[in-house]
Structures are given as C-alpha cells and as structure tokens.
Short mmCIF file of C-alpha atoms in Angstrom, two decimals:
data_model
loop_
_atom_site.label_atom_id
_atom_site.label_comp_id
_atom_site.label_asym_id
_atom_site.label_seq_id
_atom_site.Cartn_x
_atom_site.Cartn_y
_atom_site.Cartn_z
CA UNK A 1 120.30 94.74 155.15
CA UNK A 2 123.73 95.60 157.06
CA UNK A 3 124.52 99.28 156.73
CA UNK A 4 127.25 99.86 153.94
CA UNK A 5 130.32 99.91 155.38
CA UNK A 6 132.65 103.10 154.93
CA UNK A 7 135.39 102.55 151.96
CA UNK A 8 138.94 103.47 151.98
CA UNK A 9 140.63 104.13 148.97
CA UNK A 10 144.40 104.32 148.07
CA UNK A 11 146.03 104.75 145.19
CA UNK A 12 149.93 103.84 144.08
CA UNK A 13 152.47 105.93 142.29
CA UNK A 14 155.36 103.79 140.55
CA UNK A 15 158.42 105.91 139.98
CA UNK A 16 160.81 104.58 137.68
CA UNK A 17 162.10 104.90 133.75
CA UNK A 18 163.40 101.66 134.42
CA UNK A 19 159.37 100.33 134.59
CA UNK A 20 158.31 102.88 131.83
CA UNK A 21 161.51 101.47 129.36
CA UNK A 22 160.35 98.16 129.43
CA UNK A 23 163.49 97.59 131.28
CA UNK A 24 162.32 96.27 134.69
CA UNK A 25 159.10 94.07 134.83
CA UNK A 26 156.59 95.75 137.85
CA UNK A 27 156.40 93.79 140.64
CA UNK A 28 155.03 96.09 143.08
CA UNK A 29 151.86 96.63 141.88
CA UNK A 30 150.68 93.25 142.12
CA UNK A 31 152.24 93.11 145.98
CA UNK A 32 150.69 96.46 146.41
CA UNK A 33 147.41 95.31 145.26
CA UNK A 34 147.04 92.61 147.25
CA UNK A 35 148.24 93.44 150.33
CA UNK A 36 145.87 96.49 150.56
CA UNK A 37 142.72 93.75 149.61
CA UNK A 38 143.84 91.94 152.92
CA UNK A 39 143.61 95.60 154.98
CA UNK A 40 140.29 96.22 153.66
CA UNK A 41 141.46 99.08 151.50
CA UNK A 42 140.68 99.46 147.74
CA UNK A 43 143.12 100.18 145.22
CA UNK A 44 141.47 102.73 143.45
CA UNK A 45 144.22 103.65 140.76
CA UNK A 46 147.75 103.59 140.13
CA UNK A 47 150.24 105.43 137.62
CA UNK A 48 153.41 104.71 136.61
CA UNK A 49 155.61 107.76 136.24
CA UNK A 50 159.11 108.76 134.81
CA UNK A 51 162.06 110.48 137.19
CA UNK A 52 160.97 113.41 136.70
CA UNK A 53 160.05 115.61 139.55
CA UNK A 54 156.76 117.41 137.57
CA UNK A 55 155.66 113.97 137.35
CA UNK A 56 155.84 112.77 140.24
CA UNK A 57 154.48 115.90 142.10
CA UNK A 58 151.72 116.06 139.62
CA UNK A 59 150.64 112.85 140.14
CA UNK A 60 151.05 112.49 143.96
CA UNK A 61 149.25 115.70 144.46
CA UNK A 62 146.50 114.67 142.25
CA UNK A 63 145.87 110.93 144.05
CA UNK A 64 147.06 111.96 147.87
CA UNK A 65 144.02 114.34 147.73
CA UNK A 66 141.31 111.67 146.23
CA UNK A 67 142.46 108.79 148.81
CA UNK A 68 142.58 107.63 152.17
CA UNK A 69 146.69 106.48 151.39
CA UNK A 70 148.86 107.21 148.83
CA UNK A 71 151.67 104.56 148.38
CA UNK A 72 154.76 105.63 146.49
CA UNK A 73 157.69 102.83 145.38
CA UNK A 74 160.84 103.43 143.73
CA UNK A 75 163.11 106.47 143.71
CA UNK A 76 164.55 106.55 147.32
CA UNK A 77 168.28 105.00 147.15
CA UNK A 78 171.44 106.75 146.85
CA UNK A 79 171.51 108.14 143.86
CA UNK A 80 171.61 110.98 141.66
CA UNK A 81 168.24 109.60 139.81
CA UNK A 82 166.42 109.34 143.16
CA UNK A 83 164.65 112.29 143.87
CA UNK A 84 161.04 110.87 145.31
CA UNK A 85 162.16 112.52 148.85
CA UNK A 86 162.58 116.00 147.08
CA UNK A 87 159.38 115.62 144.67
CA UNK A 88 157.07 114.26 147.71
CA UNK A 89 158.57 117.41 149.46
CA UNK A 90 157.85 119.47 147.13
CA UNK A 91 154.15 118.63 146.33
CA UNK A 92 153.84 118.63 150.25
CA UNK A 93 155.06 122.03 150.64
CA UNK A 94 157.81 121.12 153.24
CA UNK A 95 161.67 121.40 153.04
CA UNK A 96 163.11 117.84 152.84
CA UNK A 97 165.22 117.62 156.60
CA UNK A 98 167.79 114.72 157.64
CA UNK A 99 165.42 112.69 160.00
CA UNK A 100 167.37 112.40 162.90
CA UNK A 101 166.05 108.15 163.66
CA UNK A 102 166.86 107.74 159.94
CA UNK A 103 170.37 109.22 160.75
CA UNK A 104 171.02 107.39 163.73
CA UNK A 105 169.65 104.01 161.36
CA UNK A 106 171.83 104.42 158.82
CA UNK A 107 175.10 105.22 161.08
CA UNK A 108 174.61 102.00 163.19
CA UNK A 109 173.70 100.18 159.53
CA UNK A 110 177.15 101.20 158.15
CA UNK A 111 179.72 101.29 160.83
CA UNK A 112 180.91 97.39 159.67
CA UNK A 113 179.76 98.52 156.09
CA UNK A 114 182.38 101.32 155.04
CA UNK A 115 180.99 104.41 157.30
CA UNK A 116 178.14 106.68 156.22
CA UNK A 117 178.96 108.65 153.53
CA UNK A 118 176.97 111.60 151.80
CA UNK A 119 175.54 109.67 149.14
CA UNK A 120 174.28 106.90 152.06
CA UNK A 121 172.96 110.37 153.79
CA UNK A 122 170.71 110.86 151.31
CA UNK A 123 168.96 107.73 152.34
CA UNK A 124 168.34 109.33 155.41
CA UNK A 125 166.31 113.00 154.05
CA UNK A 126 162.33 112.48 154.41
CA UNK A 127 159.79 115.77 154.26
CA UNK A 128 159.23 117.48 157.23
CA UNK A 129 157.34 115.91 159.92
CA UNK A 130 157.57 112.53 158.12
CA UNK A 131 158.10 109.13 160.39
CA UNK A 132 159.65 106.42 159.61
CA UNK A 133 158.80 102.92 158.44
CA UNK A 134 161.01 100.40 158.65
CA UNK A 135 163.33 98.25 156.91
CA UNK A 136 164.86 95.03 157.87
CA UNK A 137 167.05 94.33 154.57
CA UNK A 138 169.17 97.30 154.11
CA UNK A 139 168.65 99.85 156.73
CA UNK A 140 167.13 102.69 155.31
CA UNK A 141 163.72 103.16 155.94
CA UNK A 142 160.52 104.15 154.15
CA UNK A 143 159.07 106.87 155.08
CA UNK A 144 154.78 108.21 155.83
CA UNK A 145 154.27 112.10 154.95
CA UNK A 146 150.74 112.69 156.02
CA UNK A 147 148.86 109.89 154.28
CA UNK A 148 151.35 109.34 151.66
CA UNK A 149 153.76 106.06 152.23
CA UNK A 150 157.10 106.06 150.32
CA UNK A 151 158.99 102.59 149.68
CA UNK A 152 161.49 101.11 148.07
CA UNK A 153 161.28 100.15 144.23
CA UNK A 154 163.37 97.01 145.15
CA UNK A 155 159.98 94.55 145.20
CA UNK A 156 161.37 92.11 147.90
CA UNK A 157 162.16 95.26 150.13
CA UNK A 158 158.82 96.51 149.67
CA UNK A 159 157.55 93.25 150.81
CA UNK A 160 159.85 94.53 154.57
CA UNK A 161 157.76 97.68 154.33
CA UNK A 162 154.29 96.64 153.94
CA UNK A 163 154.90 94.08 156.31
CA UNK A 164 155.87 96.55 159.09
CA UNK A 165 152.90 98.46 157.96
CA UNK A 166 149.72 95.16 157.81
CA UNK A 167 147.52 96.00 160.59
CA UNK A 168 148.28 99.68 161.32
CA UNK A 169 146.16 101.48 158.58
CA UNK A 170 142.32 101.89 159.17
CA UNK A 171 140.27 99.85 156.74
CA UNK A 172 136.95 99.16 155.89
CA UNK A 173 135.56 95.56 155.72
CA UNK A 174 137.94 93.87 152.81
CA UNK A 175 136.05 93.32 149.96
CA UNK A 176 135.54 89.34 149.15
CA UNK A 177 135.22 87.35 146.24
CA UNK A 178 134.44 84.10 144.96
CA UNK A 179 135.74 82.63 141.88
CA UNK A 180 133.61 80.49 140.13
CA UNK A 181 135.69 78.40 136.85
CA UNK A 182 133.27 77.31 133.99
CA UNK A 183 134.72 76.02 130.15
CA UNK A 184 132.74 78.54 127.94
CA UNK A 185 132.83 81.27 126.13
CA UNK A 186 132.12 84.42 127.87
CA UNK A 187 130.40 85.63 125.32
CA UNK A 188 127.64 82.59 125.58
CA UNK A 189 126.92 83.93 128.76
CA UNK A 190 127.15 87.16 128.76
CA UNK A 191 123.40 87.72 129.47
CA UNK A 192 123.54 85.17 132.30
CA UNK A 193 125.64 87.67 133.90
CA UNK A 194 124.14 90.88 133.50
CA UNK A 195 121.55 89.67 134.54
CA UNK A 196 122.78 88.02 138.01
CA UNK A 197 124.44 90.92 138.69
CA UNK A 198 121.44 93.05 138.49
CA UNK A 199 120.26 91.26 141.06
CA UNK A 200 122.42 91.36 143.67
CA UNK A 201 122.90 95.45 144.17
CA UNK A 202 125.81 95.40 146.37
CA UNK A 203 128.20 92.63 144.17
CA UNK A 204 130.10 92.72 140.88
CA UNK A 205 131.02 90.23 138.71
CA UNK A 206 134.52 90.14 136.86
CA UNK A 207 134.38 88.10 133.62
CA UNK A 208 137.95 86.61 132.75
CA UNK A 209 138.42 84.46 129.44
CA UNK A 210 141.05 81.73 128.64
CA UNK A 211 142.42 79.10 126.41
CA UNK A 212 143.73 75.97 127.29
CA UNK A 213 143.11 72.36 126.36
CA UNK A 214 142.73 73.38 123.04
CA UNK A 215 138.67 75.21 124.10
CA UNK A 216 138.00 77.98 125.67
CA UNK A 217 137.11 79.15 129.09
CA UNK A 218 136.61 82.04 131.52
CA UNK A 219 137.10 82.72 135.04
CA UNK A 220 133.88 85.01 136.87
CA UNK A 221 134.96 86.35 139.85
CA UNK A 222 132.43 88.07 142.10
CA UNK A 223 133.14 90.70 144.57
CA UNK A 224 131.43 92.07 147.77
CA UNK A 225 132.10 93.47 150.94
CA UNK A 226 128.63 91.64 152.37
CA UNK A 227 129.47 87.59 152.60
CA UNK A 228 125.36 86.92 152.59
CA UNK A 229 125.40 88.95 149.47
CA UNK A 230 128.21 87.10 147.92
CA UNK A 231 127.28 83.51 149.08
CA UNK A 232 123.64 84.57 146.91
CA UNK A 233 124.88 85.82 143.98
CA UNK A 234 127.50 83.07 143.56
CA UNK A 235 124.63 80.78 144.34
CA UNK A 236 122.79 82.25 141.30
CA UNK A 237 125.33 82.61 138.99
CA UNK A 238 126.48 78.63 139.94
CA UNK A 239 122.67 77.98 139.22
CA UNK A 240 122.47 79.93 135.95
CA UNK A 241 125.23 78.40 134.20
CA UNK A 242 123.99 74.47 135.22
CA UNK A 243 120.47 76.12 133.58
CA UNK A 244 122.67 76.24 130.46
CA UNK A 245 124.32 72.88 130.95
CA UNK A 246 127.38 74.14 131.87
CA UNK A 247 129.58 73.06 135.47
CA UNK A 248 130.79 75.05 137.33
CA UNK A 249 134.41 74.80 138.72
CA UNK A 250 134.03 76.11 142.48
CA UNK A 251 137.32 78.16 143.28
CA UNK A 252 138.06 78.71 139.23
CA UNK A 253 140.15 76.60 136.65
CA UNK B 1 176.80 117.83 117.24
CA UNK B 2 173.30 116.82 115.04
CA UNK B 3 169.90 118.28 115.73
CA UNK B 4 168.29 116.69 118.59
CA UNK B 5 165.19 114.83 116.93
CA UNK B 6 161.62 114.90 117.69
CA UNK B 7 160.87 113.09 120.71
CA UNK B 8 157.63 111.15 119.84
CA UNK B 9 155.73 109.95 123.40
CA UNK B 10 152.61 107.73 124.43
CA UNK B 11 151.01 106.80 127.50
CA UNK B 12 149.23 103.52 128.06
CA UNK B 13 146.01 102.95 130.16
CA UNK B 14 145.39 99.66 131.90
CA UNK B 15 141.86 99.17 132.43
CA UNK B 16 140.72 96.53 134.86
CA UNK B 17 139.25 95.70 138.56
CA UNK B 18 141.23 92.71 138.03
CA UNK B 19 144.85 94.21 137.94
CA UNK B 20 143.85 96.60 140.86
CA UNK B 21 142.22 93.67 142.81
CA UNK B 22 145.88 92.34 142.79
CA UNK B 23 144.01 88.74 141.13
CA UNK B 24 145.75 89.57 137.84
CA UNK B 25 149.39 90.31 136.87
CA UNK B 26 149.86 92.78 134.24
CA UNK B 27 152.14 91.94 131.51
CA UNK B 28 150.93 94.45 129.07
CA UNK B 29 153.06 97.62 130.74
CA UNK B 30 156.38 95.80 130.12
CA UNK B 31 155.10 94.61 126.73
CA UNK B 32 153.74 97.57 125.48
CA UNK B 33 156.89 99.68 126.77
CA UNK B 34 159.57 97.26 125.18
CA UNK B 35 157.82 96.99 121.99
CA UNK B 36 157.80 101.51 122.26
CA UNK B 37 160.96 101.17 122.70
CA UNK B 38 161.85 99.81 118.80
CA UNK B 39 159.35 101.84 117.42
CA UNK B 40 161.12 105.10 118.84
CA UNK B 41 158.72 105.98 120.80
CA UNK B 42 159.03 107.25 124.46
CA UNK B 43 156.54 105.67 127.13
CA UNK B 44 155.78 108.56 129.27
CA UNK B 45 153.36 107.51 131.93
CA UNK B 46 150.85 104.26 132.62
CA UNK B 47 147.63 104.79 134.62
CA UNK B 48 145.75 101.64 135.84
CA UNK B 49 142.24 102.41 135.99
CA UNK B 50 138.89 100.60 137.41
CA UNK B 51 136.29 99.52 134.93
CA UNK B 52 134.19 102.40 135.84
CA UNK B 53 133.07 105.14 132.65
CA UNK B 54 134.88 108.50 134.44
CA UNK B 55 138.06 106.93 135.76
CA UNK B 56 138.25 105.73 132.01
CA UNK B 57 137.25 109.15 130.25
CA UNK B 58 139.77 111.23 132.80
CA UNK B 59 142.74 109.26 132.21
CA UNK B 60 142.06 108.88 128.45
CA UNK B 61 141.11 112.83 127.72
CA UNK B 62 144.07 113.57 130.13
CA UNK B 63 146.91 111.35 128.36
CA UNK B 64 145.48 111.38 124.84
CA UNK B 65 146.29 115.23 124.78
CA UNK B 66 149.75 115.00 125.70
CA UNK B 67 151.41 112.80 124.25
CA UNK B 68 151.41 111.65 120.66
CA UNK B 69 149.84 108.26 120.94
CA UNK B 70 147.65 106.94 123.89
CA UNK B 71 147.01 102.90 124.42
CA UNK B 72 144.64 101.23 126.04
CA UNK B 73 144.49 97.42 127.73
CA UNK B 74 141.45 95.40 128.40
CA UNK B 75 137.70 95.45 128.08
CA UNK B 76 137.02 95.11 124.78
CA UNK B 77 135.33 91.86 125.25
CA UNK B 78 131.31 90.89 124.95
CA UNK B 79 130.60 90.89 129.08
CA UNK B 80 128.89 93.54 131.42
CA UNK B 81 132.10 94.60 132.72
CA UNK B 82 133.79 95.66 129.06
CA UNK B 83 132.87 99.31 129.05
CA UNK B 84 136.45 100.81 126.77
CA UNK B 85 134.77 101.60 123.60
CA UNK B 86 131.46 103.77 125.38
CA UNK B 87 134.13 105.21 127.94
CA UNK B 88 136.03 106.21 124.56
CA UNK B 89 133.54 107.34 122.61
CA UNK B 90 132.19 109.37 125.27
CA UNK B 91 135.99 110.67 125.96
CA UNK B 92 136.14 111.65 122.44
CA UNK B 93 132.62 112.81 121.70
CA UNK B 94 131.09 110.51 119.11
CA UNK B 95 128.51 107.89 119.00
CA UNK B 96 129.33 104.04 119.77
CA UNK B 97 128.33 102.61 116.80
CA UNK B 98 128.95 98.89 114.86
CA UNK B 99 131.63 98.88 112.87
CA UNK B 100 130.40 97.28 109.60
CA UNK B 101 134.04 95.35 108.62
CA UNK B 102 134.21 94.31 112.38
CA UNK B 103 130.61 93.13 112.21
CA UNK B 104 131.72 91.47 109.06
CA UNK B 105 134.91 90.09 110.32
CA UNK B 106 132.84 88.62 113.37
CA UNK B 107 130.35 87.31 111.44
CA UNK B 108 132.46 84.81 109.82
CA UNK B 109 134.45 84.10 112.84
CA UNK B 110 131.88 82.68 114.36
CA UNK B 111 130.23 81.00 111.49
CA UNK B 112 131.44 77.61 112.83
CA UNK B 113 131.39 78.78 116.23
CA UNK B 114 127.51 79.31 117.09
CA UNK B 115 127.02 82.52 114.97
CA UNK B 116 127.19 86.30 115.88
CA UNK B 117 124.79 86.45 119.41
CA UNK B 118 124.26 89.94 120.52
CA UNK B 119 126.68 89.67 123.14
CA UNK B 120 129.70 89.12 120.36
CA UNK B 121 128.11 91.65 118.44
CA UNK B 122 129.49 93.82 121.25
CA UNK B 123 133.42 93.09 120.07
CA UNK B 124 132.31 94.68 116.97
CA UNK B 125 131.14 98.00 118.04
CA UNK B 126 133.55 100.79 117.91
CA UNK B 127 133.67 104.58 118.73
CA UNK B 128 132.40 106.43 115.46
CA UNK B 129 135.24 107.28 112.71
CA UNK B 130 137.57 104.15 114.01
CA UNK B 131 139.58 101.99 112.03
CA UNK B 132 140.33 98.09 112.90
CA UNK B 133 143.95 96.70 114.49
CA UNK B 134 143.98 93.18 113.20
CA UNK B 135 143.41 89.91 116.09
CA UNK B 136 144.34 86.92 114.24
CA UNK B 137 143.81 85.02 117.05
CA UNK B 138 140.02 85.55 118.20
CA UNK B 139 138.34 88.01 115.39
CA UNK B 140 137.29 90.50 117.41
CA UNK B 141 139.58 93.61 116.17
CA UNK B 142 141.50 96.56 118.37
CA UNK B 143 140.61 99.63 117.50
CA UNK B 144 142.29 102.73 116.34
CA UNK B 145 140.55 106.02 117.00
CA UNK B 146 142.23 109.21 116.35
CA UNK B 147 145.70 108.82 118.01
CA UNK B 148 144.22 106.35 120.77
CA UNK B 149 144.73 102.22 120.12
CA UNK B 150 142.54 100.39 121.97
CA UNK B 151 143.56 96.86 122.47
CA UNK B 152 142.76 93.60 124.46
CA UNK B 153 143.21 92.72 127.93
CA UNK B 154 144.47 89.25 127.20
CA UNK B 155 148.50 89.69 126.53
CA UNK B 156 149.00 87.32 124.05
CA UNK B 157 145.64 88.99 121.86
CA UNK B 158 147.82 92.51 122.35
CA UNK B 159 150.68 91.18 121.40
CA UNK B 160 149.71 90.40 118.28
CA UNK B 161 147.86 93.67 117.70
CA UNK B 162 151.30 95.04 118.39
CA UNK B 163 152.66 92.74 116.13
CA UNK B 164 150.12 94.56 113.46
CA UNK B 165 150.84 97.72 114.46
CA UNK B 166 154.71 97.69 114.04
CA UNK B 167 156.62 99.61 111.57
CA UNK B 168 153.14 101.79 111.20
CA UNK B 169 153.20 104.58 113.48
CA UNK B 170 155.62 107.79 112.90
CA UNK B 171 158.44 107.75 115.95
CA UNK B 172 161.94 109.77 116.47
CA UNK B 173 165.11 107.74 117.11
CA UNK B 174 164.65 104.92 119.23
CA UNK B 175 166.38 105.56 122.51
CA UNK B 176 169.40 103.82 122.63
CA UNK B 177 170.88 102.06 126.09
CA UNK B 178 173.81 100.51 127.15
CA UNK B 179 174.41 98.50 130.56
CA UNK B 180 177.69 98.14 132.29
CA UNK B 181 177.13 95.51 135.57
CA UNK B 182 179.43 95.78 138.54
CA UNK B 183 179.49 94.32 142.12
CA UNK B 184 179.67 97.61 144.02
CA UNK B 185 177.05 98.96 146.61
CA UNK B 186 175.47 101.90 144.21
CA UNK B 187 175.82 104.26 147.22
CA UNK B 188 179.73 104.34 146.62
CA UNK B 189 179.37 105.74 143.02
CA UNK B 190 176.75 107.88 143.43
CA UNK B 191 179.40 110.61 142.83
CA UNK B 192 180.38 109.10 139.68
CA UNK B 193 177.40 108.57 138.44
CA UNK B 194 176.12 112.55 139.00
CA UNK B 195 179.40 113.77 137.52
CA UNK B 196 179.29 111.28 134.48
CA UNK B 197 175.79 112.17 133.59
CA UNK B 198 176.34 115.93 134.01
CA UNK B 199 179.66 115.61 131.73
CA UNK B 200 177.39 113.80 128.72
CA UNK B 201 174.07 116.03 128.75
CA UNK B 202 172.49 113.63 126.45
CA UNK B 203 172.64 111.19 128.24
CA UNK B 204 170.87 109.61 131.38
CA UNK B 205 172.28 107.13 133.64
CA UNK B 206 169.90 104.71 135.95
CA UNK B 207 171.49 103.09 138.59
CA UNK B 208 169.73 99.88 139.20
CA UNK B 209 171.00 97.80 142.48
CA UNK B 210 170.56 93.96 143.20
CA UNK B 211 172.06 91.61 146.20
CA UNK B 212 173.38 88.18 144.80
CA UNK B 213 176.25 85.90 145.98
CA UNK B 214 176.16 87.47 149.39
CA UNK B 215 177.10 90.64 147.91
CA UNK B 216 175.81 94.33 146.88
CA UNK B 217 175.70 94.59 143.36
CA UNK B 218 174.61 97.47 140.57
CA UNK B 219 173.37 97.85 136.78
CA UNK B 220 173.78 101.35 135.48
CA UNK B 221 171.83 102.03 132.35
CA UNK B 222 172.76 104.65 130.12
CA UNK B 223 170.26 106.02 127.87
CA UNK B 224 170.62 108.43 124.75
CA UNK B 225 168.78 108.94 121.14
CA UNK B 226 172.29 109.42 120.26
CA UNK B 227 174.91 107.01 119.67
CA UNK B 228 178.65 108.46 119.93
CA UNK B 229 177.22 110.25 122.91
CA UNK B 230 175.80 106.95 124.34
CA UNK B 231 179.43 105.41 123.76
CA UNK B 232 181.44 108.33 124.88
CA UNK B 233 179.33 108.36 128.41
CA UNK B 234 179.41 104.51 128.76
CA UNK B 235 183.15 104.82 128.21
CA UNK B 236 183.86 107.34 130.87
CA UNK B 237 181.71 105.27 133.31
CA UNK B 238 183.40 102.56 132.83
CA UNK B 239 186.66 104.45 133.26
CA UNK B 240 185.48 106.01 136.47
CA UNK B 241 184.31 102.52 137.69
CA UNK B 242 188.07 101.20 136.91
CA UNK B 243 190.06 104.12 139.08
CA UNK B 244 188.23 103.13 141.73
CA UNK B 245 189.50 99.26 141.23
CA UNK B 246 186.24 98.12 140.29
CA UNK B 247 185.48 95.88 137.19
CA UNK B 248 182.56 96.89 134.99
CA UNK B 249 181.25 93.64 133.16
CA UNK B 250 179.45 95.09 129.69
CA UNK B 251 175.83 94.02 128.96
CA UNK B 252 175.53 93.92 132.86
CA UNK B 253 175.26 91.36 135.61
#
C-alpha cells in the first residue's frame, strides 16, 4: 500500500453583501472549487461574509491559520465599500503600503483611460510585503499576503487570477473520483454503500439523488487520492448494484 | 426620524463534499438569502462545510449563538454520508431520536413505494425536542430545532420548506434597496459614492461594476430599513451622477 500522500488544505472567504442579499448569484465558489481539485488541493471550507471589516478579519484569521492557502474574492475595486486590502491588513498585522509594481500597473493601465486618479490608487494598496498576481482584464492585480490570495469578486476576472496562479502552489496528489449513474432510490441502497465503503479505507462515496423522467435516481460519486483504490471500490460498488438488478451508468446520468 | 427597529439576523450552513468538491453548484445561498430578504431578516454570514461531525458542530454552535436564526442545507437524506441531524444533536446536546409524526409521515409515503426500510427510517430521525418543516414533495420533513432549520440539500425540496416556513418566523423591517444603473467606470464616482453614503447614515450604497457594449459600466445599490431615507439617498445619487453629465437609468442596467 502506497504511503498516504501529504494533504493541502485551503479554504475561501467570499466578501460581499451583494452575495449575502441574495443580490448577486456566487460564482466563485464553484470556480474556486474546482480549480483547487485540479492543483491537488482540498477545499476544506468556505464562508461567505458581509463588508464589514470584523468579519472579514475574523474569518481570515480563523481559516489562514487552519490551511495551506487562504483565497479571498470580492472587495478590492475602487470603492468606498472595498476594504478587503485594509481588513487582510489588519488581521495580518501590517500597514496597508502603495505597492510600487501595482503603481507602476495601474499608471501604464490608465494613461489612454483618463489618468490615475485616487480612487484608481486604491487599486494599487496591498499589505506589506504582499506580491502581486496578475490581471489581464483590467489592470489591477490580485494580490498573495503570506499564504492568503486576494482576487477579484468579478467571477470572469477571477478566472485571469487563478489562471496566472495553476501550477505555482504546492499540492498533494489531486484527489479523483468516479461517478457511477444508477435509476434508484438512494435509499434502496443505502446499505450497499456503507458497506462498499467500509471496505475500501482510503475512498468515500458521495450519494446524490434526482428526478427526472418522471422516477427517481442518484448519482454516487467516489473519491480517492489512490487510482488502484478507486478503480476497486468503483468495481464493487458497479458489482453491488447489478447484485440488486440495477445498471449502472459509467460516468453518471 | 422613527426608532431604528430590531435588526433580526441568520446565518446559513451549507453542508456538503459535493459543493466543496466544486461537482455541485449551490443554489441554496442565493435562495435562502432572497427569500431572508422578504421575511426581514438580515443574512449575516454562510459557511460551507464538509460532511464531517466537527466541521458541522463548530459552524452550527458558532452561528446558532449569534444570530437569531441559523439554517442548514443538505444531508438529511437516508445514505452513509447524511450525518446533519447527529452533528446537530450533538451541537445542541440531546439524543437523535425518531420522530414519531415523521416516522408516521414516512410510513405512508412509502406505502406504495416499497415500505419504510431502515435506511428511510433515517429521514425520520430528528434531534430530540424538534418539530417538522413540511416536504410536500418527497415526505421526508426539515426540521426545526430550537432556532436552527435544518433543511434539504436538493434546492427545489428547500424551496418548498421555505415556502412552509414563510410568514412564520418573527423579523424587523425588510431591508429595502433601490438600484440606479449607469455606464461609468465605478472608479470615477468613488467620491460620490463615499460622500452620498456618509450624507444618508442609514443608508449603504454597493457599487457593483460590469463591462458590456465595449464599455465600463456600474450598478449602485442602495440599501436602508427605511424608506424616505432610501429615497432621499437614491435621489442625491442620482443628482450627483447628473452634475457630472452622466445618466442614471432607475432599476439599473
């Protein structure tokens, strides 16, 4: 049996009333999540949180300390209601500075775009010692504290950001999974897998119900970071629920 | 000027490897915060938790004590994996037990559907001293224990809990919000939006920006439990927005 591989954790803080009001429909979690399955990473937890500088301090100092990576979104634009930059400082300790690259970003960004004007400069503050990540759309740049990663709230800019950032994080193997599709109720098989689970230590198996064509269905996903391990278990789950007279829909329904 | 009312506040926890994983979308968070919204009650934070008993038991012990109401999403079903009601009951204390009128309700659910196994059994069980939130659409019940509500994973099963629970719980006034839309970059009215907000001080005003048409554009939502303020801010935005020879389209872009 391999030797377990290490895990790396991160977890996500969404700042935004405009999430929390209904408002705006999150995109960024489900780009979040999914990216970080591709670098091996697991998305341990995220929160959603208001504006509100206790908030966000709370929660970054909380999740920064339990992870590998903390990834922030929303909060960083021009205005008066974006304060991530001063929270993130805060909970770090650090004064928030005018990053001189971020500066220099931003003035080239502007000069055929009206100039660079104070409220544009805020764009440009990070915490102390922060680097930059960058940002093809619109100039201003994301920005890594220590482990923490702050991005945009705009989803398709976030999308810039992570792609500047796949490949440069340290990750453990990415954990796999197999969907297996199968038109029955969960609950007729609950046992079935329990049970198949039990047996294979190092997996888990995700039961995910549905309706459609008028009967019901469900979804079993099984996850492992060990591809023997996985390849078994979805072997004996495939098995089990042909036992029952049941097919099996390879890849899901 | 009237008394500022109550401010009544929840939190919602999403539970589920499968929103983390980045497999599923969430739609709850935008349902559950929209239909807060009517019942005049403030959605202060969203965590997104693992299926794993402590991540459960923090988040819930942590959110249920601060704010009024606390809701839950997902795993409530009859698989392995559905772990809310222990993780609740051992947040709050008390025995899992079965709930006789869920047992009951169960019970003739599935009278032409197989009968109650043990794993459906499970979908009646409950944390001790809970009440039932109505599923018309697959028996099994939510659950309301103390001030926590403990509904399905499946959106269009919570939506009709929600639909059951409206008009029930106690809430201050709804939080009213108008949007003006205007094609500006947001970074040229920051200053207008600081000074407008500062001048209304119940007010807040999110500034929300968007690229369409080849061209920068901005919503600004302003929020307020009260309504002449609401109006008197949105009016002085719009105002603002005009001497700078801008157009402010009402309802937003």
């Amino acid at each position: 049996m391999p030797t377990p591989s290490r895990i790396y954790t991160a977890a996500l803080v969404v700042i935004g009333d405009e999430i929390l009001s209904g408002r705006t429909h999150d995109k960024n979690i489900a780009q979040v999540a999914s990216w970080l399955q591709i670098q091996g990473i697991r998305l341990k937890e995220v929160r959603v949180v208001a504006d509100e500088t206790d908030a966000i301090v709370e929660a970054v100092n909380t999740l920064r300390a339990r992870n590998d990576y903390l990834f922030t979104t929303g909060g960083i634009g021009p205005t008066h209601d974006d304060i991530t930059v001063d929270a993130i400082s805060e909970a770090l300790g650090v004064p928030a500075i005018v990053h001189p690259e971020a500066r220099a970003i931003l003035e080239e960004y502007y000069t055929t775009r009206g100039g660079l004007t104070e409220a544009r400069l805020r764009m440009a503050r990070t915490p102390e010692g922060a680097s930059l990540i960058p940002n093809r759309y619109t100039g201003a740049p994301g920005i890594r504290a220590e482990n923490i990663f702050i991005m945009a709230g705009v989803p398709s800019i976030t999308a810039g950001m992570l792609d500047a950032l796949t490949g440069t994080l340290e990750g453990g193997a990415p954990l796999l999974s197999e969907t297996i599709g199968c038109w029955v109720g969960e609950s007729e098989v609950a046992e079935l897998l329990r049970e198949t689970e039990k047996a294979h230590p190092t997996c888990q198996i995700g039961s995910y119900p549905f309706w459609g064509e008028g009967r019901t269905g469900a979804n079993f996903v099984v996850r492992s970071t060990e591809a023997d391990d996985l390849a078994a278990c979805t072997r004996d789950l495939t098995t089990g629920l042909q036992a029952l007279g049941r097919s099996a829909v390879f890849g899901g329904i």
